[in-house]
Short mmCIF file of C-alpha atoms in Angstrom, two decimals:
data_model
loop_
_atom_site.label_atom_id
_atom_site.label_comp_id
_atom_site.label_asym_id
_atom_site.label_seq_id
_atom_site.Cartn_x
_atom_site.Cartn_y
_atom_site.Cartn_z
CA UNK A 1 123.82 175.37 137.89
CA UNK A 2 122.40 178.56 139.33
CA UNK A 3 118.88 177.62 138.28
CA UNK A 4 118.99 174.28 140.07
CA UNK A 5 120.81 175.23 143.16
CA UNK A 6 118.08 176.86 145.30
CA UNK A 7 116.13 173.62 145.42
CA UNK A 8 119.03 171.83 146.99
CA UNK A 9 119.05 173.80 150.16
CA UNK A 10 115.81 173.22 151.96
CA UNK A 11 114.58 175.34 154.79
CA UNK A 12 114.65 172.15 156.83
CA UNK A 13 118.42 171.86 156.48
CA UNK A 14 118.80 175.50 157.32
CA UNK A 15 116.49 175.41 160.32
CA UNK A 16 118.16 172.28 161.61
CA UNK A 17 121.50 173.93 161.36
CA UNK A 18 120.45 177.10 163.13
CA UNK A 19 118.75 175.35 166.02
CA UNK A 20 121.67 172.99 166.27
CA UNK A 21 124.12 175.86 166.44
CA UNK A 22 122.05 177.53 169.13
CA UNK A 23 121.83 174.39 171.19
CA UNK A 24 125.57 173.98 170.97
CA UNK A 25 125.94 177.30 172.75
CA UNK A 26 127.62 179.50 170.19
CA UNK A 27 129.55 182.40 171.59
CA UNK A 28 127.73 185.35 170.19
CA UNK A 29 129.52 188.54 169.51
CA UNK A 30 128.17 191.65 167.93
CA UNK A 31 130.12 194.33 166.26
CA UNK A 32 129.51 196.45 169.26
CA UNK A 33 132.04 194.24 170.93
CA UNK A 34 134.66 196.73 169.90
CA UNK A 35 136.58 197.86 171.83
CA UNK A 36 137.40 194.35 172.81
CA UNK A 37 137.28 194.96 176.54
CA UNK A 38 133.55 195.37 176.36
CA UNK A 39 132.90 191.82 175.37
CA UNK A 40 130.49 191.14 178.19
CA UNK A 41 128.17 194.00 177.31
CA UNK A 42 128.19 192.82 173.73
CA UNK A 43 127.14 189.39 174.74
CA UNK A 44 124.15 190.99 176.38
CA UNK A 45 123.38 192.91 173.26
CA UNK A 46 123.70 189.77 171.23
CA UNK A 47 121.28 187.92 173.37
CA UNK A 48 118.68 189.64 171.22
CA UNK A 49 120.09 188.06 168.11
CA UNK A 50 117.79 185.11 168.23
CA UNK A 51 114.81 187.44 168.41
CA UNK A 52 115.61 189.06 165.10
CA UNK A 53 116.97 186.12 163.20
CA UNK A 54 113.73 184.84 161.85
CA UNK A 55 112.03 187.14 159.40
CA UNK A 56 112.41 188.47 155.93
CA UNK A 57 114.54 191.35 157.12
CA UNK A 58 117.32 189.09 158.23
CA UNK A 59 119.64 186.93 156.21
CA UNK A 60 122.36 184.67 157.38
CA UNK A 61 125.61 183.73 155.82
CA UNK A 62 127.90 180.88 156.54
CA UNK A 63 131.51 181.74 155.92
CA UNK A 64 134.09 179.06 155.37
CA UNK A 65 137.08 181.06 156.43
CA UNK A 66 137.98 184.70 156.61
CA UNK A 67 140.09 184.20 153.55
CA UNK A 68 137.50 182.55 151.40
CA UNK A 69 135.68 185.45 149.92
CA UNK A 70 132.87 183.16 148.92
CA UNK A 71 130.06 182.72 151.32
CA UNK A 72 126.64 181.27 151.07
CA UNK A 73 123.63 183.29 152.05
CA UNK A 74 120.77 181.51 153.63
CA UNK A 75 117.66 183.56 153.27
CA UNK A 76 115.74 183.30 156.45
CA UNK A 77 112.49 183.71 154.63
CA UNK A 78 111.75 181.05 152.06
CA UNK A 79 110.28 183.60 149.70
CA UNK A 80 113.72 184.96 149.02
CA UNK A 81 115.82 183.18 146.49
CA UNK A 82 119.14 182.17 147.98
CA UNK A 83 122.15 184.09 146.91
CA UNK A 84 124.17 181.63 144.92
CA UNK A 85 127.31 183.53 145.25
CA UNK A 86 130.23 181.23 145.69
CA UNK A 87 128.15 178.12 145.71
CA UNK A 88 130.70 176.41 143.52
CA UNK A 89 133.12 176.29 146.38
CA UNK A 90 130.89 175.14 149.15
CA UNK A 91 131.50 171.43 149.39
CA UNK A 92 132.83 168.89 151.82
CA UNK A 93 136.07 170.82 152.03
CA UNK A 94 134.23 173.52 153.91
CA UNK A 95 135.04 171.67 157.10
CA UNK A 96 138.72 171.72 156.33
CA UNK A 97 138.52 175.40 155.57
CA UNK A 98 137.25 176.07 159.01
CA UNK A 99 140.56 175.36 160.61
CA UNK A 100 142.99 178.14 161.31
CA UNK A 101 146.74 177.94 160.97
CA UNK A 102 146.98 176.42 164.42
CA UNK A 103 144.51 173.72 163.57
CA UNK A 104 141.68 175.12 165.67
CA UNK A 105 138.24 174.97 164.15
CA UNK A 106 136.04 177.94 163.81
CA UNK A 107 132.69 178.64 162.34
CA UNK A 108 131.22 181.96 161.52
CA UNK A 109 127.63 182.91 161.08
CA UNK A 110 126.75 186.45 160.19
CA UNK A 111 123.20 187.61 160.58
CA UNK A 112 122.41 190.67 158.58
CA UNK A 113 119.60 192.87 159.72
CA UNK A 114 118.08 195.24 157.25
CA UNK A 115 115.61 198.08 157.59
CA UNK A 116 113.54 196.73 154.73
CA UNK A 117 112.99 193.31 153.21
CA UNK A 118 116.15 191.70 151.98
CA UNK A 119 116.30 190.83 148.35
CA UNK A 120 119.10 189.40 146.33
CA UNK A 121 120.57 192.74 145.32
CA UNK A 122 120.76 193.80 148.95
CA UNK A 123 122.34 190.51 149.82
CA UNK A 124 124.86 191.12 147.12
CA UNK A 125 125.62 194.57 148.44
CA UNK A 126 126.31 193.07 151.81
CA UNK A 127 128.05 189.93 150.73
CA UNK A 128 131.46 191.36 151.37
CA UNK A 129 130.37 192.06 154.89
CA UNK A 130 129.15 188.64 155.76
CA UNK A 131 131.76 186.97 153.60
CA UNK A 132 134.03 189.22 155.59
CA UNK A 133 136.88 189.65 153.25
CA UNK A 134 136.01 190.01 149.65
CA UNK A 135 136.04 193.78 149.63
CA UNK A 136 138.86 193.80 152.08
CA UNK A 137 141.02 191.53 149.94
CA UNK A 138 140.21 193.13 146.66
CA UNK A 139 141.00 196.56 147.90
CA UNK A 140 144.01 195.98 150.07
CA UNK A 141 145.72 192.82 149.02
CA UNK A 142 148.62 194.54 147.39
CA UNK A 143 149.43 196.92 150.21
CA UNK A 144 152.01 196.28 152.87
CA UNK A 145 149.40 196.72 155.55
CA UNK A 146 147.23 194.01 154.11
CA UNK A 147 150.14 191.64 153.78
CA UNK A 148 150.84 192.17 157.43
CA UNK A 149 147.19 191.67 158.28
CA UNK A 150 147.10 188.47 156.29
CA UNK A 151 150.20 187.23 158.01
CA UNK A 152 148.84 188.08 161.41
CA UNK A 153 145.57 186.41 160.78
CA UNK A 154 146.92 183.35 159.09
CA UNK A 155 149.81 182.67 161.39
CA UNK A 156 148.57 183.78 164.74
CA UNK A 157 144.92 182.89 165.11
CA UNK A 158 141.45 183.62 163.99
CA UNK A 159 139.52 184.92 166.90
CA UNK A 160 136.12 186.52 167.14
CA UNK A 161 137.89 189.73 167.86
CA UNK A 162 139.91 189.63 164.67
CA UNK A 163 136.80 188.92 162.71
CA UNK A 164 134.91 191.67 164.43
CA UNK A 165 137.67 194.07 163.57
CA UNK A 166 137.50 193.08 159.94
CA UNK A 167 133.76 193.34 159.90
CA UNK A 168 133.87 196.76 161.41
CA UNK A 169 136.21 197.90 158.70
CA UNK A 170 133.94 196.40 156.08
CA UNK A 171 130.91 198.10 157.58
CA UNK A 172 132.68 201.43 157.61
CA UNK A 173 133.52 201.09 153.95
CA UNK A 174 129.84 200.45 153.19
CA UNK A 175 128.63 203.27 155.44
CA UNK A 176 126.60 200.86 157.52
CA UNK A 177 125.96 201.00 161.19
CA UNK A 178 127.32 198.36 163.50
CA UNK A 179 123.74 197.66 164.48
CA UNK A 180 123.09 196.33 161.00
CA UNK A 181 124.84 193.09 161.67
CA UNK A 182 125.32 190.53 164.34
CA UNK A 183 128.08 188.05 164.17
CA UNK A 184 128.02 184.66 165.80
CA UNK A 185 131.26 182.84 166.08
CA UNK A 186 131.91 179.45 167.51
CA UNK A 187 134.90 177.33 168.24
CA UNK A 188 133.17 174.06 167.66
CA UNK A 189 134.28 170.74 169.03
CA UNK A 190 135.08 167.88 166.68
CA UNK A 191 131.81 166.35 167.83
CA UNK A 192 130.02 169.46 166.64
CA UNK A 193 131.71 169.27 163.26
CA UNK A 194 130.71 165.66 162.83
CA UNK A 195 127.11 166.50 163.62
CA UNK A 196 127.17 169.52 161.33
CA UNK A 197 128.60 167.39 158.58
CA UNK A 198 125.66 165.05 158.91
CA UNK A 199 123.20 167.90 158.66
CA UNK A 200 124.87 169.33 155.61
CA UNK A 201 125.56 166.05 153.88
CA UNK A 202 122.57 166.11 151.47
CA UNK A 203 123.51 169.61 150.46
CA UNK A 204 127.18 168.79 150.06
CA UNK A 205 126.47 165.65 148.09
CA UNK A 206 124.08 167.43 145.73
CA UNK A 207 126.54 170.24 145.22
CA UNK A 208 129.36 167.87 144.39
CA UNK A 209 127.21 166.01 141.91
CA UNK A 210 126.22 169.26 140.29
CA UNK A 211 129.81 170.27 139.99
CA UNK A 212 130.79 166.99 138.40
CA UNK A 213 127.95 167.30 135.92
CA UNK A 214 128.99 170.82 135.15
CA UNK A 215 132.57 169.79 134.58
CA UNK A 216 131.43 167.14 132.14
CA UNK A 217 128.79 169.10 130.33
CA UNK A 218 130.19 172.57 129.97
CA UNK A 219 133.18 172.60 127.75
CA UNK A 220 131.80 175.31 125.54
CA UNK A 221 135.18 176.96 125.24
CA UNK A 222 137.12 173.78 124.64
CA UNK A 223 138.92 173.93 121.34
CA UNK A 224 139.50 170.16 121.39
CA UNK A 225 135.82 169.29 121.47
CA UNK A 226 135.91 167.74 124.93
CA UNK A 227 138.92 165.58 124.21
CA UNK A 228 141.55 166.86 126.60
CA UNK A 229 143.81 163.84 126.43
CA UNK A 230 146.01 165.20 123.67
CA UNK A 231 145.68 168.87 124.58
CA UNK A 232 148.91 170.82 125.10
CA UNK A 233 147.27 172.75 127.92
CA UNK A 234 146.08 169.67 129.83
CA UNK A 235 148.64 170.05 132.60
CA UNK A 236 147.37 173.54 133.39
CA UNK A 237 143.71 172.49 133.34
CA UNK A 238 144.48 169.49 135.53
CA UNK A 239 145.91 171.75 138.21
CA UNK A 240 142.73 173.81 138.26
CA UNK A 241 140.57 170.68 138.37
CA UNK A 242 142.68 169.36 141.24
CA UNK A 243 141.86 172.41 143.32
CA UNK A 244 138.20 172.37 142.44
CA UNK B 1 118.32 184.24 134.43
CA UNK B 2 115.65 186.66 135.68
CA UNK B 3 117.45 189.91 135.06
CA UNK B 4 117.23 191.65 131.73
CA UNK B 5 120.25 191.92 129.45
CA UNK B 6 120.71 194.91 127.15
CA UNK B 7 123.55 194.93 124.64
CA UNK B 8 124.61 198.17 122.96
CA UNK B 9 126.06 197.56 119.52
CA UNK B 10 126.93 199.61 116.47
CA UNK B 11 129.59 201.11 114.31
CA UNK B 12 132.63 202.58 116.06
CA UNK B 13 132.31 206.20 117.13
CA UNK B 14 128.53 206.28 117.23
CA UNK B 15 128.39 206.67 121.01
CA UNK B 16 127.68 203.15 122.28
CA UNK B 17 129.82 203.58 125.37
CA UNK B 18 128.32 206.91 126.36
CA UNK B 19 124.76 205.75 125.74
CA UNK B 20 125.17 202.45 127.55
CA UNK B 21 126.71 204.28 130.50
CA UNK B 22 123.97 206.91 130.55
CA UNK B 23 121.32 204.20 130.25
CA UNK B 24 122.83 202.54 133.33
CA UNK B 25 122.98 205.83 135.19
CA UNK B 26 119.33 206.45 134.32
CA UNK B 27 118.51 203.06 135.86
CA UNK B 28 120.57 203.83 138.96
CA UNK B 29 118.70 207.13 139.31
CA UNK B 30 115.51 205.09 139.21
CA UNK B 31 116.49 202.70 141.95
CA UNK B 32 117.90 199.84 139.87
CA UNK B 33 121.29 198.23 140.35
CA UNK B 34 122.84 197.46 136.97
CA UNK B 35 125.86 195.36 136.13
CA UNK B 36 127.96 196.92 133.39
CA UNK B 37 129.91 194.54 131.18
CA UNK B 38 132.65 196.30 129.30
CA UNK B 39 133.48 194.25 126.22
CA UNK B 40 135.73 196.94 124.78
CA UNK B 41 139.36 195.76 124.98
CA UNK B 42 140.38 199.40 125.34
CA UNK B 43 138.07 199.81 128.33
CA UNK B 44 135.32 202.21 127.37
CA UNK B 45 132.77 202.02 130.17
CA UNK B 46 135.33 201.81 132.91
CA UNK B 47 136.45 205.27 131.87
CA UNK B 48 132.97 206.74 131.64
CA UNK B 49 132.26 205.30 135.10
CA UNK B 50 135.47 206.79 136.45
CA UNK B 51 137.07 203.43 137.25
CA UNK B 52 140.80 202.96 136.84
CA UNK B 53 143.10 199.98 136.38
CA UNK B 54 140.40 197.40 136.89
CA UNK B 55 141.29 193.75 136.38
CA UNK B 56 139.52 192.03 133.49
CA UNK B 57 138.30 188.52 132.86
CA UNK B 58 141.16 188.19 130.41
CA UNK B 59 143.70 189.25 133.02
CA UNK B 60 142.14 186.85 135.54
CA UNK B 61 142.46 184.09 132.96
CA UNK B 62 146.09 185.01 132.45
CA UNK B 63 146.70 185.01 136.19
CA UNK B 64 144.99 181.65 136.65
CA UNK B 65 147.05 180.12 133.87
CA UNK B 66 150.26 181.43 135.41
CA UNK B 67 149.27 180.11 138.81
CA UNK B 68 148.35 176.67 137.46
CA UNK B 69 151.61 176.51 135.53
CA UNK B 70 153.52 177.36 138.68
CA UNK B 71 151.67 174.66 140.63
CA UNK B 72 152.29 172.07 137.93
CA UNK B 73 156.05 172.64 137.92
CA UNK B 74 157.82 169.66 139.43
CA UNK B 75 161.10 170.09 141.27
CA UNK B 76 164.01 167.63 141.45
CA UNK B 77 162.27 165.72 144.26
CA UNK B 78 159.36 165.06 141.94
CA UNK B 79 157.17 167.39 143.98
CA UNK B 80 155.76 170.83 143.44
CA UNK B 81 157.14 173.80 145.35
CA UNK B 82 153.87 175.64 145.12
CA UNK B 83 150.34 174.59 145.89
CA UNK B 84 147.40 176.43 144.43
CA UNK B 85 144.42 176.86 146.77
CA UNK B 86 140.74 177.56 146.39
CA UNK B 87 141.34 180.90 147.99
CA UNK B 88 143.80 181.77 145.22
CA UNK B 89 141.21 181.01 142.57
CA UNK B 90 138.52 182.73 144.55
CA UNK B 91 140.50 185.91 144.93
CA UNK B 92 141.56 186.11 141.30
CA UNK B 93 138.08 185.56 139.93
CA UNK B 94 136.19 187.78 142.30
CA UNK B 95 138.73 190.51 141.91
CA UNK B 96 137.34 191.00 138.40
CA UNK B 97 133.94 191.98 139.76
CA UNK B 98 133.93 195.60 140.77
CA UNK B 99 131.05 195.78 143.17
CA UNK B 100 130.05 199.34 143.95
CA UNK B 101 127.12 200.46 146.03
CA UNK B 102 124.97 201.43 143.05
CA UNK B 103 126.29 199.16 140.32
CA UNK B 104 128.59 196.32 139.40
CA UNK B 105 131.22 196.25 136.69
CA UNK B 106 133.08 193.55 134.78
CA UNK B 107 135.63 194.15 132.04
CA UNK B 108 136.03 191.38 129.48
CA UNK B 109 139.47 192.52 128.30
CA UNK B 110 141.43 190.82 125.57
CA UNK B 111 142.78 187.30 125.79
CA UNK B 112 146.54 187.47 125.43
CA UNK B 113 147.40 183.85 126.18
CA UNK B 114 146.71 181.53 123.26
CA UNK B 115 145.55 178.00 123.94
CA UNK B 116 142.58 176.03 125.07
CA UNK B 117 142.55 176.18 128.91
CA UNK B 118 138.95 175.01 128.89
CA UNK B 119 138.79 174.37 132.61
CA UNK B 120 139.82 177.92 133.34
CA UNK B 121 137.38 179.35 130.84
CA UNK B 122 134.58 177.28 132.32
CA UNK B 123 135.53 178.21 135.84
CA UNK B 124 135.40 181.89 134.94
CA UNK B 125 132.17 181.50 133.06
CA UNK B 126 130.31 179.52 135.70
CA UNK B 127 131.43 181.74 138.52
CA UNK B 128 130.55 184.94 136.74
CA UNK B 129 127.30 183.44 135.58
CA UNK B 130 126.42 182.83 139.21
CA UNK B 131 126.60 186.52 140.03
CA UNK B 132 124.57 187.79 137.07
CA UNK B 133 121.17 187.06 138.63
CA UNK B 134 122.08 189.26 141.52
CA UNK B 135 121.80 192.46 139.51
CA UNK B 136 118.57 194.00 138.27
CA UNK B 137 119.81 194.70 134.77
CA UNK B 138 122.87 193.71 132.73
CA UNK B 139 124.23 196.31 130.33
CA UNK B 140 126.83 195.28 127.75
CA UNK B 141 128.94 197.70 125.78
CA UNK B 142 129.67 195.23 123.01
CA UNK B 143 132.60 196.83 121.27
CA UNK B 144 134.38 193.53 120.87
CA UNK B 145 131.40 191.70 119.46
CA UNK B 146 128.74 189.68 121.14
CA UNK B 147 130.26 186.31 120.43
CA UNK B 148 133.10 186.97 122.81
CA UNK B 149 130.65 188.06 125.49
CA UNK B 150 128.49 185.06 124.81
CA UNK B 151 131.40 182.67 125.19
CA UNK B 152 132.48 184.22 128.44
CA UNK B 153 129.46 185.55 130.26
CA UNK B 154 125.90 185.80 128.98
CA UNK B 155 123.87 183.39 126.92
CA UNK B 156 120.84 185.53 126.34
CA UNK B 157 120.26 189.09 125.17
CA UNK B 158 116.80 190.51 125.83
CA UNK B 159 117.29 193.64 123.78
CA UNK B 160 120.06 194.29 121.27
CA UNK B 161 120.23 198.05 121.02
CA UNK B 162 121.83 199.26 117.83
CA UNK B 163 123.42 202.66 118.17
CA UNK B 164 123.98 204.69 115.02
CA UNK B 165 124.45 208.22 113.84
CA UNK B 166 122.50 209.42 110.81
CA UNK B 167 125.10 208.13 108.36
CA UNK B 168 124.10 205.38 105.95
CA UNK B 169 127.20 203.44 107.02
CA UNK B 170 126.07 203.54 110.62
CA UNK B 171 122.58 202.33 109.72
CA UNK B 172 123.96 199.56 107.48
CA UNK B 173 126.21 198.41 110.32
CA UNK B 174 123.15 198.01 112.56
CA UNK B 175 121.62 195.63 110.07
CA UNK B 176 124.87 193.73 109.51
CA UNK B 177 125.29 193.28 113.25
CA UNK B 178 121.77 191.94 113.59
CA UNK B 179 122.53 189.34 110.94
CA UNK B 180 125.82 188.49 112.67
CA UNK B 181 124.08 187.96 116.02
CA UNK B 182 121.48 185.75 114.43
CA UNK B 183 124.28 183.49 113.25
CA UNK B 184 125.79 182.98 116.71
CA UNK B 185 124.89 179.44 117.63
CA UNK B 186 123.01 179.19 120.90
CA UNK B 187 122.64 182.93 121.41
CA UNK B 188 119.10 183.89 122.30
CA UNK B 189 118.04 187.43 121.43
CA UNK B 190 114.51 188.60 122.13
CA UNK B 191 114.28 191.89 120.26
CA UNK B 192 116.21 194.49 118.33
CA UNK B 193 115.91 198.27 118.52
CA UNK B 194 117.87 201.26 117.29
CA UNK B 195 118.79 204.54 118.92
CA UNK B 196 119.98 207.24 116.57
CA UNK B 197 122.59 209.32 118.31
CA UNK B 198 123.80 212.90 117.87
CA UNK B 199 120.64 214.08 116.12
CA UNK B 200 117.06 215.11 116.74
CA UNK B 201 115.65 213.81 113.51
CA UNK B 202 115.90 210.49 111.73
CA UNK B 203 115.41 210.47 107.94
CA UNK B 204 112.38 208.40 106.99
CA UNK B 205 114.65 206.50 104.63
CA UNK B 206 116.55 205.09 107.61
CA UNK B 207 113.48 204.39 109.72
CA UNK B 208 111.83 202.44 106.92
CA UNK B 209 114.98 200.49 106.09
CA UNK B 210 115.62 199.51 109.71
CA UNK B 211 111.98 198.58 110.17
CA UNK B 212 112.07 196.35 107.11
CA UNK B 213 115.00 194.53 108.72
CA UNK B 214 113.14 194.00 111.99
CA UNK B 215 114.77 196.85 113.90
CA UNK B 216 112.49 199.50 115.39
CA UNK B 217 113.83 202.99 115.93
CA UNK B 218 113.24 203.57 119.64
CA UNK B 219 114.43 207.15 119.91
CA UNK B 220 117.04 209.77 119.29
CA UNK B 221 119.67 211.42 121.46
CA UNK B 222 120.76 214.87 120.45
CA UNK B 223 124.24 216.37 120.73
CA UNK B 224 124.71 217.48 124.30
CA UNK B 225 127.09 220.21 125.38
CA UNK B 226 127.54 218.94 128.94
CA UNK B 227 128.24 215.41 127.75
CA UNK B 228 130.77 216.74 125.26
CA UNK B 229 132.41 218.70 128.05
CA UNK B 230 132.57 215.63 130.31
CA UNK B 231 134.04 213.59 127.46
CA UNK B 232 136.60 216.28 126.75
CA UNK B 233 137.72 216.35 130.37
CA UNK B 234 137.47 212.58 130.81
CA UNK B 235 135.19 213.00 133.81
CA UNK B 236 132.93 210.21 135.01
CA UNK B 237 129.45 210.46 133.52
CA UNK B 238 128.09 209.54 136.94
CA UNK B 239 128.56 213.20 137.78
CA UNK B 240 126.24 214.49 135.05
CA UNK B 241 123.31 216.23 136.68
CA UNK B 242 120.10 214.22 136.85
CA UNK B 243 118.10 217.04 135.27
CA UNK B 244 120.25 217.13 132.12
CA UNK B 245 118.09 216.91 129.00
CA UNK B 246 119.96 213.81 127.89
CA UNK B 247 118.28 211.75 130.61
CA UNK B 248 114.85 212.68 129.23
CA UNK B 249 115.97 211.34 125.85
CA UNK B 250 117.35 208.21 127.50
CA UNK B 251 114.09 207.81 129.37
CA UNK B 252 112.03 208.03 126.20
CA UNK B 253 113.69 204.96 124.69
CA UNK B 254 114.34 203.24 128.03
CA UNK B 255 110.64 203.10 128.81
CA UNK B 256 110.01 201.27 125.55
CA UNK B 257 112.49 198.51 126.33
CA UNK B 258 112.05 198.21 130.07
CA UNK B 259 108.32 197.52 129.97
#
């Protein structure tokens, strides 16, 4: 799957998406937005975002939700192979994932600026930042604080400010400066989502087909030689397949 | 897969874990970002890297099975009380990847739950496979045997590095392991090499025998007082000084397999 995947996401799809997002008037927030009261000055700072987005030193990630640790990195420069991390989960359900507990949609784009050219290993190092929560979840899930944080975020709302706070924590843990990343967050209308769905549809369709093929073809560990009908463990596998 | 995969194999007690860790540290010192795969059920590399209580692929498998069983349980209303989500799967799987600034780490662990669970195995395999290309080099401490690693993570070994001491038993094990790898269906291995540990000199008898079996002796690593001290205290080998003589020995064989 990983070998085939980069071809599925053309720069055309990516460029369409970015210009579309810009035209839709995303609220742009940088990490410098903290403390929260300084939102206006941050907006000014973020007005430079578009100037630095295009170039090999910048990568962009689309996050499905703060609680999906998988994100997909779009390399801004076509010479960089896309980071396939989490590609298995990026499908049509992405649009469902972008709803918070109150049903409001949100979309997050993180632009990562680097002092040198971004390659896949650097993308990997920063994936927890633009995916927002992988490092955060892995390190704190079991603590009382994190449970509270989860509850707050899930049950109250996802706001740019919450996300900024999480990102700041992630940046601190990686010893990165807040200037290394810009975060764009939108509360898109349903009209926006419909349009975005259209733009992403070739990508989504190809990804789903790939997944189906993979499910069929790769049963290397199956002790029943692909015949699951009489398997004692079928009920467990079916649950996993249901989610996927 | 563009990154290079090095598997360290050999008889127990010959120093595979220490050498694979030091090889990785040498790469880190030279600007590479390796992924360590610890195939020792007892957790060898995680200790030499100073990691504690890390989840393994086996434990993730166990957790996924438990979660799926919970979700499949039907209550009296013919409905399930618990719904498994993508985020649940996501968290469990990615929790097995320890992603540090300079390196990554995955422990294979030991499967405790009998049964097929092919969808879970494939989920784990495909997800982990997706992250492999993101590291410069993959280093496997193959205590548990390559077949297990093959079934769960990698499908190709660029260099199988046999680690042995000067004992005949150690040397014979290198050859036996090579034959065993060759029998694993679908496993691609590009080349074989041997590193003779805990000595400065390799008897010609051994060199000739290994060579006749298609295994080149790439170098030796002598007994090292600082390494012994670190081992004795259980300290992470990441703290061994870069100018320690052992890194020059590592470099001498590393250059042969990295080029």
